[in-house]
Structure formats: structure tokens, C-alpha cells
PDB file of C-alpha atoms (C1' of nucleotides) in Angstrom:
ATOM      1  CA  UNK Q   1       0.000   0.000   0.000  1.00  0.00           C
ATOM      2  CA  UNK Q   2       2.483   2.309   0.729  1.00  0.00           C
ATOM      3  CA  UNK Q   3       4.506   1.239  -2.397  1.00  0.00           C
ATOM      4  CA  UNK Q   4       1.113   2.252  -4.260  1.00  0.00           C
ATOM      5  CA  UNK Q   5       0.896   5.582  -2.673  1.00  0.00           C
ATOM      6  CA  UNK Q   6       4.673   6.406  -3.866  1.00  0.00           C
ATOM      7  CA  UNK Q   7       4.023   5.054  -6.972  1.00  0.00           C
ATOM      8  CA  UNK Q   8       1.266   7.373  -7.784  1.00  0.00           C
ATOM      9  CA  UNK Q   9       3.368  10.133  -6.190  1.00  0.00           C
ATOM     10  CA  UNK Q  10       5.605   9.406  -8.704  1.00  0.00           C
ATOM     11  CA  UNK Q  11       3.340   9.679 -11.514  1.00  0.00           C
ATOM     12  CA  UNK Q  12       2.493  13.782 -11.097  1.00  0.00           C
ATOM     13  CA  UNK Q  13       5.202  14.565 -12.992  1.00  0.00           C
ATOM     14  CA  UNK Q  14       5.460  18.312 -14.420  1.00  0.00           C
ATOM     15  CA  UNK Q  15       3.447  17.228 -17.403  1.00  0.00           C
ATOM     16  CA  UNK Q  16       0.370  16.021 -16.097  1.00  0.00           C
ATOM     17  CA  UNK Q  17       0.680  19.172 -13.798  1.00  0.00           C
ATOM     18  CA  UNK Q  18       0.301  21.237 -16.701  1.00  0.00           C
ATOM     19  CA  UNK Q  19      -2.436  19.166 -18.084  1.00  0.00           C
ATOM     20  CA  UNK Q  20      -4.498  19.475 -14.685  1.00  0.00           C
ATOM     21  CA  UNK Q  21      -4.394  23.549 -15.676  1.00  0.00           C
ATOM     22  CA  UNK Q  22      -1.106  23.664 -13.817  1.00  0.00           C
ATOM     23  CA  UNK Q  23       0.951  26.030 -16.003  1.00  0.00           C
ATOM     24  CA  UNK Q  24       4.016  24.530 -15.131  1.00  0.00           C
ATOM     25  CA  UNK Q  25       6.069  24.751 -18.009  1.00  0.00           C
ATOM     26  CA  UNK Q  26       9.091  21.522 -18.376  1.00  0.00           C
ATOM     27  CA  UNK Q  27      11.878  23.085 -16.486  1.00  0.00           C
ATOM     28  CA  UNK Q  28      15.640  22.137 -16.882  1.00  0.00           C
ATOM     29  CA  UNK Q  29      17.547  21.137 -13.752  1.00  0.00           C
ATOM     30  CA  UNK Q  30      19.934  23.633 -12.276  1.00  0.00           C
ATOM     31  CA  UNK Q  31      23.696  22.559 -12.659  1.00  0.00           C
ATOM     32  CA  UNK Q  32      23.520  21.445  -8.630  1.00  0.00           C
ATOM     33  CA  UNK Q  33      21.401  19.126  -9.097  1.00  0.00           C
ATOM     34  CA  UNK Q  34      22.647  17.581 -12.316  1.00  0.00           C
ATOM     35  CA  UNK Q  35      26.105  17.726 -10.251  1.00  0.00           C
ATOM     36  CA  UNK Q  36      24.530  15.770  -7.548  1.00  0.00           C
ATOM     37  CA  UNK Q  37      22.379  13.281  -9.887  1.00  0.00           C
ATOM     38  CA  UNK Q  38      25.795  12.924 -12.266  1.00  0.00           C
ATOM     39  CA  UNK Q  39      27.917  12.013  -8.791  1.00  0.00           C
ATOM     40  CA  UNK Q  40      25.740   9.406  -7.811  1.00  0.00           C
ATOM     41  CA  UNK Q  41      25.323   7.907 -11.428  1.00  0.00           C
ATOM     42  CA  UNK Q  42      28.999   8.139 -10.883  1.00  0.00           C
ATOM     43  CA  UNK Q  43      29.233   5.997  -7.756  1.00  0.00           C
ATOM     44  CA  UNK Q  44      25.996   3.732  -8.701  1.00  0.00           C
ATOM     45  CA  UNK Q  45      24.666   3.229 -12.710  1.00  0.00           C
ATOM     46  CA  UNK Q  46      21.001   1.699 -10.700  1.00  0.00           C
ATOM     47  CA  UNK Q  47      19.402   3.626  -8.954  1.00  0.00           C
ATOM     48  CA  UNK Q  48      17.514   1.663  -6.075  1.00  0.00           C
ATOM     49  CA  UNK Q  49      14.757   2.821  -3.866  1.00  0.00           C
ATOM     50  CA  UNK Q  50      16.279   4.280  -0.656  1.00  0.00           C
ATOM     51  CA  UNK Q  51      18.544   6.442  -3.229  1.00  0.00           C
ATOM     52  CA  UNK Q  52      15.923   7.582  -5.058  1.00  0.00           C
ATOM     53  CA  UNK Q  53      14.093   9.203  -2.165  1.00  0.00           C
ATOM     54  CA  UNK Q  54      17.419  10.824  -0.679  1.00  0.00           C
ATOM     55  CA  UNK Q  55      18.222  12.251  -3.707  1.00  0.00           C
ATOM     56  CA  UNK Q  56      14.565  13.322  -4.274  1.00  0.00           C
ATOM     57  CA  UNK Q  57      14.600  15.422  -0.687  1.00  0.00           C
ATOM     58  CA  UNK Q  58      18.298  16.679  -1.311  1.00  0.00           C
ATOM     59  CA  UNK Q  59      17.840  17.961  -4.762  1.00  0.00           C
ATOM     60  CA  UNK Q  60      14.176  19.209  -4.089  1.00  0.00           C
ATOM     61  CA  UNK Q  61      12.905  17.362  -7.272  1.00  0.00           C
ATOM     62  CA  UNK Q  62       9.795  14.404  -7.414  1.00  0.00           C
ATOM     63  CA  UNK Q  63      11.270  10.813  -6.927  1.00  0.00           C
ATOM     64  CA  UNK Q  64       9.714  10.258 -10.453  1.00  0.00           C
ATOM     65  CA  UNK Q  65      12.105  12.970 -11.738  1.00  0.00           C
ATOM     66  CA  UNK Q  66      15.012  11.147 -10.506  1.00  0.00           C
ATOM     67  CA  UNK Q  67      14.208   7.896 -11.685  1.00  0.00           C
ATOM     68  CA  UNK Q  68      13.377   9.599 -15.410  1.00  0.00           C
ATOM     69  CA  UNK Q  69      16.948  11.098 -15.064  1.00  0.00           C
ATOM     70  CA  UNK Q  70      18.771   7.805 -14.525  1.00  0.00           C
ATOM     71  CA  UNK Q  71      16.761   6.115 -17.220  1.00  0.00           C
ATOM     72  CA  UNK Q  72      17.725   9.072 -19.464  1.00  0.00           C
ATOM     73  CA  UNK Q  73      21.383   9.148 -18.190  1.00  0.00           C
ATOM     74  CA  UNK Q  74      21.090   5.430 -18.416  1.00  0.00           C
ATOM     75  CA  UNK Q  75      20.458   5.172 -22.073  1.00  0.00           C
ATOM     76  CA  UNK Q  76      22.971   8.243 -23.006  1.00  0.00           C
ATOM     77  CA  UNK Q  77      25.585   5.928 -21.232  1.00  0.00           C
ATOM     78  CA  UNK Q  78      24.763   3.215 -23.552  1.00  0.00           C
ATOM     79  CA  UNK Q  79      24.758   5.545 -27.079  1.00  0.00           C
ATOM     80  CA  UNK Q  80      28.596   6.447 -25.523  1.00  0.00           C
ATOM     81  CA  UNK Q  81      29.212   2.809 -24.916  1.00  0.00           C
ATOM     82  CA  UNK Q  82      28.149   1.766 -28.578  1.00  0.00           C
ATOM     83  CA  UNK Q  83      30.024   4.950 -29.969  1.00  0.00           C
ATOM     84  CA  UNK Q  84      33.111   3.550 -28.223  1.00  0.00           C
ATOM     85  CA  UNK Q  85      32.822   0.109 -29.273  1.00  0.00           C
ATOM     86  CA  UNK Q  86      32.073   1.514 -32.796  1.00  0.00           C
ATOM     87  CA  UNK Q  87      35.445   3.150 -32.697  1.00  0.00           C
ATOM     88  CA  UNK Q  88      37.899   0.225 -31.335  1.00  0.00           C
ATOM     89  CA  UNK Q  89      35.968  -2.288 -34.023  1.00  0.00           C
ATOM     90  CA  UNK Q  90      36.825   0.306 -36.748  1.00  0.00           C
ATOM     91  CA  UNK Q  91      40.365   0.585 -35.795  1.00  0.00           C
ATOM     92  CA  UNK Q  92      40.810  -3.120 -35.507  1.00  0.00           C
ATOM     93  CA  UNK Q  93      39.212  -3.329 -39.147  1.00  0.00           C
ATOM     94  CA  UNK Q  94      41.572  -0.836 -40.476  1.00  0.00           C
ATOM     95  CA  UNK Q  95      44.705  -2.833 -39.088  1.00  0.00           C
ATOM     96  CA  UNK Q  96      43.310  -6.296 -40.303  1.00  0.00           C
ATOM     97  CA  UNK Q  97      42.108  -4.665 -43.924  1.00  0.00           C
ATOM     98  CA  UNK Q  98      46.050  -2.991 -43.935  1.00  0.00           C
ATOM     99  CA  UNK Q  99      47.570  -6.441 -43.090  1.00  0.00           C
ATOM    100  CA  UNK Q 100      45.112  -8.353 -45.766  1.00  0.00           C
ATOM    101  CA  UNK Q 101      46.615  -6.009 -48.275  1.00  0.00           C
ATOM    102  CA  UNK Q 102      50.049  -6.724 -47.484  1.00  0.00           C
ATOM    103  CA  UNK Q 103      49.684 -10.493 -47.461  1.00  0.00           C
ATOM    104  CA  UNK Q 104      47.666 -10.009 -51.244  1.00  0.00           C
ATOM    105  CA  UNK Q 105      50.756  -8.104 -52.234  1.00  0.00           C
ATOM    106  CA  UNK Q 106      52.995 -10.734 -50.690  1.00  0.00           C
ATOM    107  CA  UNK Q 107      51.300 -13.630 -52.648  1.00  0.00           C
ATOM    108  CA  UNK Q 108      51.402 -12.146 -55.697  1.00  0.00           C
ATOM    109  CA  UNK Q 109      55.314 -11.591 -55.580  1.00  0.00           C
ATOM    110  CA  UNK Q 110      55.597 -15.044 -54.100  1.00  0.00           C
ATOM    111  CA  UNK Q 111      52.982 -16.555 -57.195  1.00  0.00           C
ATOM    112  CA  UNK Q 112      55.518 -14.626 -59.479  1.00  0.00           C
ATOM    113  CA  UNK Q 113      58.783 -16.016 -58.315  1.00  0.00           C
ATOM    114  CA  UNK Q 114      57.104 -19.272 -58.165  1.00  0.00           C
ATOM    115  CA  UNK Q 115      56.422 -19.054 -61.915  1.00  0.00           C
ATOM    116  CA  UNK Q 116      60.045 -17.591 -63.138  1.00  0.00           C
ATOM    117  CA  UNK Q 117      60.950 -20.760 -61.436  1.00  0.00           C
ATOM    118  CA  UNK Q 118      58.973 -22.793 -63.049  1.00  0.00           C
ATOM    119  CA  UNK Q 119      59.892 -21.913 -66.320  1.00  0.00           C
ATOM    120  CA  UNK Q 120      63.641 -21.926 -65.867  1.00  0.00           C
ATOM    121  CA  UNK Q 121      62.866 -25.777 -64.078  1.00  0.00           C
ATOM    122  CA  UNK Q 122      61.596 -26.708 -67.701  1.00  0.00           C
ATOM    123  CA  UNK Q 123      64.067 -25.283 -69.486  1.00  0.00           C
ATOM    124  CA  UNK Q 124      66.593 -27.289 -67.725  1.00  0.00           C
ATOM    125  CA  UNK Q 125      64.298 -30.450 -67.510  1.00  0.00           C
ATOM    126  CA  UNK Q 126      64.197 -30.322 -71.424  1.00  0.00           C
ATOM    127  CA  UNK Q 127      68.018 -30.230 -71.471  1.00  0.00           C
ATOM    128  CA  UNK Q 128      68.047 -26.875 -73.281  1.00  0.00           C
ATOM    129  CA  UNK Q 129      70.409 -24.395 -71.813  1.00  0.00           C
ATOM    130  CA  UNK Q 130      70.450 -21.278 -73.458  1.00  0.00           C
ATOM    131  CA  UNK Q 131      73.284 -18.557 -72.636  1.00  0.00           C
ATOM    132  CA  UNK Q 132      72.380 -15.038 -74.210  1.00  0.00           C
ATOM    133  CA  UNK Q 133      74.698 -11.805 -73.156  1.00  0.00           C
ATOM    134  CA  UNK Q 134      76.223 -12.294 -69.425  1.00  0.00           C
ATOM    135  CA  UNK Q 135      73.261 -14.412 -67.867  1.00  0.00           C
ATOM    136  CA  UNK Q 136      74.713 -17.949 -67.119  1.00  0.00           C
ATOM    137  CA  UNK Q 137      71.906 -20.722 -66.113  1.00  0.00           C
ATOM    138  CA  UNK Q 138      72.818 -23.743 -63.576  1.00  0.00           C
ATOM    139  CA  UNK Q 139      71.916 -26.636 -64.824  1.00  0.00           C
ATOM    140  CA  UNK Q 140      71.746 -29.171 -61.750  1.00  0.00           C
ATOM    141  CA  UNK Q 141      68.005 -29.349 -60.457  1.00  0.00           C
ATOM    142  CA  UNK Q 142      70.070 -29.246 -56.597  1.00  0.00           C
ATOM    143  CA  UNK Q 143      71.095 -25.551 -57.570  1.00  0.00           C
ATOM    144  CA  UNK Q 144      67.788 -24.731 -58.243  1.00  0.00           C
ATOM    145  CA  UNK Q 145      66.174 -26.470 -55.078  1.00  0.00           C
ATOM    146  CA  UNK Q 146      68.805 -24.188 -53.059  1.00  0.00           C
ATOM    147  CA  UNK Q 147      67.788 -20.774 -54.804  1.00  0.00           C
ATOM    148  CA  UNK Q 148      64.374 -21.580 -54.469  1.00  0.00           C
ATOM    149  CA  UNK Q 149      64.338 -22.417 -50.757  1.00  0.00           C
ATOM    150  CA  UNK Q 150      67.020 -19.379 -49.950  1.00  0.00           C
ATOM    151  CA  UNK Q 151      64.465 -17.040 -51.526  1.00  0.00           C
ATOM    152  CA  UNK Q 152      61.604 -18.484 -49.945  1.00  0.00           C
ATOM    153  CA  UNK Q 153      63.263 -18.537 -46.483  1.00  0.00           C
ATOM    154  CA  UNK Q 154      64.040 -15.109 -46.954  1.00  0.00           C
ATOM    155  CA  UNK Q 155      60.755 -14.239 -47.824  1.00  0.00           C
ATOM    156  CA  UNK Q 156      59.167 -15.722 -44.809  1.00  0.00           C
ATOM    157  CA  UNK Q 157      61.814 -14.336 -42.717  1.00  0.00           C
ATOM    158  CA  UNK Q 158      60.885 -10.851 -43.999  1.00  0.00           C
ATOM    159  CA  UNK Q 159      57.697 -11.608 -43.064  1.00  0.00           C
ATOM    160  CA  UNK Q 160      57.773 -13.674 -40.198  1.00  0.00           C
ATOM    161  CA  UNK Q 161      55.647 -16.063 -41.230  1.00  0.00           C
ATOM    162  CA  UNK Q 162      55.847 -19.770 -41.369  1.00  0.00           C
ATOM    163  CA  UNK Q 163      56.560 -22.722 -39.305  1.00  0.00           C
ATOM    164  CA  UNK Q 164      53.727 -21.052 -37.498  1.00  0.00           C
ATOM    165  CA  UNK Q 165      55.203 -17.861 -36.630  1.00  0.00           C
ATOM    166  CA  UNK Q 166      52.008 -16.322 -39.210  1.00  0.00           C
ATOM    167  CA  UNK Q 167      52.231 -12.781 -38.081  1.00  0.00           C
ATOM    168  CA  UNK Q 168      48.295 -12.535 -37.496  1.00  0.00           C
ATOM    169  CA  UNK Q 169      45.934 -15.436 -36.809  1.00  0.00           C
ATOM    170  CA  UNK Q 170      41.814 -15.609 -36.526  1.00  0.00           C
ATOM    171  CA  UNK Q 171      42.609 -16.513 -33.058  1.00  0.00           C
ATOM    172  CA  UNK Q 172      44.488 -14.036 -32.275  1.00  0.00           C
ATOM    173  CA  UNK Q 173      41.455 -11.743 -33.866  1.00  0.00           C
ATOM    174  CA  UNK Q 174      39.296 -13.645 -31.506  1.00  0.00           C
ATOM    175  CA  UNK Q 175      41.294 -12.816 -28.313  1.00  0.00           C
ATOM    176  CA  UNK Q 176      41.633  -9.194 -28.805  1.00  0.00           C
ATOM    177  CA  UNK Q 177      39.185  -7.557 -26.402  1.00  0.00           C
ATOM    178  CA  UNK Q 178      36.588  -5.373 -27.377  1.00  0.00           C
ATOM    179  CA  UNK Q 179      36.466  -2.418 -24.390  1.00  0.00           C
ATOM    180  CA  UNK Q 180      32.799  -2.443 -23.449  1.00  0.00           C
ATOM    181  CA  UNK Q 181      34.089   0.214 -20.811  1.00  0.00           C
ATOM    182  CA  UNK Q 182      33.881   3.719 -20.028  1.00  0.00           C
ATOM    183  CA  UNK Q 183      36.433   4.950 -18.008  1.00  0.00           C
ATOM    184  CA  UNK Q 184      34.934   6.713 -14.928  1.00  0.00           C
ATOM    185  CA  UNK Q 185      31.882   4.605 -15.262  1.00  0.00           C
ATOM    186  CA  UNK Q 186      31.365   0.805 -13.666  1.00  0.00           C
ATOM    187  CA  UNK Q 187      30.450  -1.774 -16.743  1.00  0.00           C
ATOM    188  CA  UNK Q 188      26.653  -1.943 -17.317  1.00  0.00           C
ATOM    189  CA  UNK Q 189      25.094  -5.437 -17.114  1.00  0.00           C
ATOM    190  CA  UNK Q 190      21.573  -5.176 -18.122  1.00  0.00           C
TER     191      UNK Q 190
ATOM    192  C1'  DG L   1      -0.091 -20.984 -13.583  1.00  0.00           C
ATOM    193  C1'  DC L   2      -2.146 -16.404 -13.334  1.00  0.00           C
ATOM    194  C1'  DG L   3      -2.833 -11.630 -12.334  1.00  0.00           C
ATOM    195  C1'  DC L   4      -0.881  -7.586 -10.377  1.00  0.00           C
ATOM    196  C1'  DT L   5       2.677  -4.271  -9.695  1.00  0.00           C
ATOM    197  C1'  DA L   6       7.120  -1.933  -9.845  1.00  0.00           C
ATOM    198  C1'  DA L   7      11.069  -1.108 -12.341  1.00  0.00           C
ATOM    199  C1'  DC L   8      13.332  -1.013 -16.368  1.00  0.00           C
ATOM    200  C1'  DC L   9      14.221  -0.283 -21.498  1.00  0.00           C
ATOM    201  C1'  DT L  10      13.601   1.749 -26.154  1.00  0.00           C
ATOM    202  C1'  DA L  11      11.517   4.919 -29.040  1.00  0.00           C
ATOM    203  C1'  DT L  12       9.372   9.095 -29.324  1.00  0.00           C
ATOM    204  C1'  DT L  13       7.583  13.731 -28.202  1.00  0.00           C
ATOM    205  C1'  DC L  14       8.202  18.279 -26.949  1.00  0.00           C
ATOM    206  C1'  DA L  15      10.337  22.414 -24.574  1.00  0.00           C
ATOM    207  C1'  DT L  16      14.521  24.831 -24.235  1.00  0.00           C
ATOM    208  C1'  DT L  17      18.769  26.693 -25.770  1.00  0.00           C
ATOM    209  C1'  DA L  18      22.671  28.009 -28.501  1.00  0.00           C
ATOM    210  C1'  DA L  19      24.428  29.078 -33.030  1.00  0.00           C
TER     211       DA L  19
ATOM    212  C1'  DT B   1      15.062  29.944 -37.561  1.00  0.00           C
ATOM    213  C1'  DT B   2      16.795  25.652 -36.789  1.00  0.00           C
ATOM    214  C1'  DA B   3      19.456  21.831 -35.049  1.00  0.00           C
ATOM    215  C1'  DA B   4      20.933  19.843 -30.720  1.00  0.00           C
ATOM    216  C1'  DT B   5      19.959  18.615 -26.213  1.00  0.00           C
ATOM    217  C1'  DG B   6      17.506  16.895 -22.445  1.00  0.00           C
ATOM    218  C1'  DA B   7      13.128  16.139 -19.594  1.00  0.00           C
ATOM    219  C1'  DA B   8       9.175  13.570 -19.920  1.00  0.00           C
ATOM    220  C1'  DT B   9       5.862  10.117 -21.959  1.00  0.00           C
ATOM    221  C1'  DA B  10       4.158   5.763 -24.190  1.00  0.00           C
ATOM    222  C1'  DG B  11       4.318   1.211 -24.674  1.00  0.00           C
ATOM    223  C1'  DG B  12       6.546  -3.077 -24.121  1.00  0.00           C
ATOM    224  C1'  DT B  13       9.257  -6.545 -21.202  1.00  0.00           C
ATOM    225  C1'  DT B  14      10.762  -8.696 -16.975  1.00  0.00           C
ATOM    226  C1'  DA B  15      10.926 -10.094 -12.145  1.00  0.00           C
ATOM    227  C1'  DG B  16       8.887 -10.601  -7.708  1.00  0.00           C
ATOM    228  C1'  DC B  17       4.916 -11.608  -4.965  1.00  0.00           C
ATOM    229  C1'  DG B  18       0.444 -13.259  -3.330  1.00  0.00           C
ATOM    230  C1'  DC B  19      -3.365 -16.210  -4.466  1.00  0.00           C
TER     231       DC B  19
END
DNA sequence: GCGCTAACCTATTCATTAA
DNA sequence: TTAATGAATAGGTTAGCGC
């Protein structure tokens, strides 16, 4: 019963004031009390009952007020929170879309050495050796294996990848942690 | 299980204010 | 005058409680 009598306490908000021939237009709150209400949003993101009523006797305003501003504060908290997330997501994008572009660009020089190779392979597999200006071609298929595997060591040293030192994994994309935080401001569970 | 109620959330309205 | 901001409302959901 006594809950019910707050409740409808609550309800006679500025509004329905107004509407009862109450000319009381929607006033904003002074900077003391949104210094007050912003300290304890500070301290507590809820707002529970026994609050509600100090705050509503310190700050002079209707419990219902105070419970509209922590909604309000509530859901501009959230809007920051999703701006926030917004912007570490981006960022991580733009480093995983920079380091997709250098492993395209990688492949393709690797897809073209692997070719040149091939061709000078058949050219010695065939038996044909052709000498034109200064260039000199080795002829043992062991030569070859060693030039190949020097430039493709050097490659991946350049890169650090292989034998599983890949610089970037999806796992390591899983692990990185989003920051559902606002500093100053205890994490929201709703 | 069902109805009631309080508290909360999201979306929206509307008054105020600054540019 | 208008866009931005914030107080308040409307309507929906959820959890707790008594029956």
C-alpha cells in the first residue's frame, strides 16, 4: 500500500501538472542538481529505492524525476558505450584490412617467383640451356632447389611467417578484447 | 499458472537553448 | 530559424509476490 501511494506520487510529474491547468512549463535542472544526480550515477549506474528518495529530498525534485533522469542518463551511457565500441571495431578493421593487403601483395610476388621458377625448371628439364649476353643458367636441379628455398626462407623471414610464426591469426582476432568500458563509469550489465 | 505491480528499457515527443 | 539537447511520456518486457 504504501509502495502504491509512492508510486502514484511518482506519476504527477510536471506534465500532467500542466495538463491538470497547472501552467508549469518543463523546467531544466539547475547545474547542482545535475552535479549531484551525475555524482551518484557516478558511484551507482542503478538507482535503487532508498537512493531515489534521498536524492529526491536533497535535490528538491519528485522521486519520479530522478528515476526519469537515470533512465535518461542510463540510455545516453549506452549511445557512448556503442560509440566507443564503434570506434575500437573500426580501428581493428583498419589494421586487419592494412595487413590483408600486405599479405595479397605478398602472394602475388611469391605466385611470381614461383612461376620464373617454373619456367627456368623446364628449361633445364628439357636439357636446353640457353646462354644469351652475361646471364649464365645452372643446370643441376640441386642448384635450383637451393635458390628456391634461400628465396623463400628469406621471404618468410621478412615476413615472419611460417613454421607457425604467421604474423596474425583468426585466433588471435578472436582474443583481442573489445572495451565495453567507459572509463569513470562501472560496466553496465543489463 | 495467473494476475498484479514496480522497475526497467527503447523509441518518441516536446520544450529549451545556442548558433 | 533551426538543429541539438535533455526532460518527460508511451508502450513493451521482466521479475517478484500473493493467491
Amino acid at each position: 500500500m504504501e509502495v502504491k501511494q509512492q508510486a502514484l506520487a511518482e506519476t504527477s510529474s510536471p506534465m500532467e501538472k500542466m495538463n491538470c491547468g497547472n501552467q508549469e512549463k518543463k523546467k531544466r535542472l539547475t547545474s547542482d542538481q545535475l552535479d549531484s544526480l551525475e555524482n551518484s550515477f557516478q558511484k551507482e549506474i542503478k538507482l535503487d529505492p532508498d537512493r531515489k528518495m534521498k536524492l529526491s529530498k536533497e535535490l528538491g525534485l519528485q522521486p519520479r524525476q530522478i528515476a526519469v533522469w537515470f533512465q535518461n542518463r542510463r540510455a545516453r551511457w549506452k549511445n557512448k558505450q556503442l560509440e566507443h565500441l564503434y570506434d575500437s571495431l573500426k580501428q581493428e578493421f583498419d589494421v586487419i584490412s592494412k595487413e590483408k593487403q600486405k599479405l595479397e601483395e605478398e602472394v602475388m610476388k611469391l605466385k611470381t617467383m614461383l612461376r620464373e621458377q617454373a619456367s627456368r625448371t623446364q628449361q633445364v628439364s628439357t636439357g636446353y640451356t640457353e646462354i644469351s649476353g652475361e646471364e649464365t643458367v645452372e643446370s643441376t636441379s640441386e642448384a635450383l632447389r637451393c635458390s628456391k628455398r634461400g628465396t623463400l626462407h628469406h621471404q618468410q623471414q621478412q615476413n615472419n611467417i611460417g613454421e607457425g610464426n604467421c604474423s596474425f591469426t583468426l585466433e588471435d582476432y578472436n582474443t583481442v578484447p573489445v572495451l565495453p568500458y567507459w572509463p569513470g563509469v562501472p560496466y553496465y550489465h543489463p
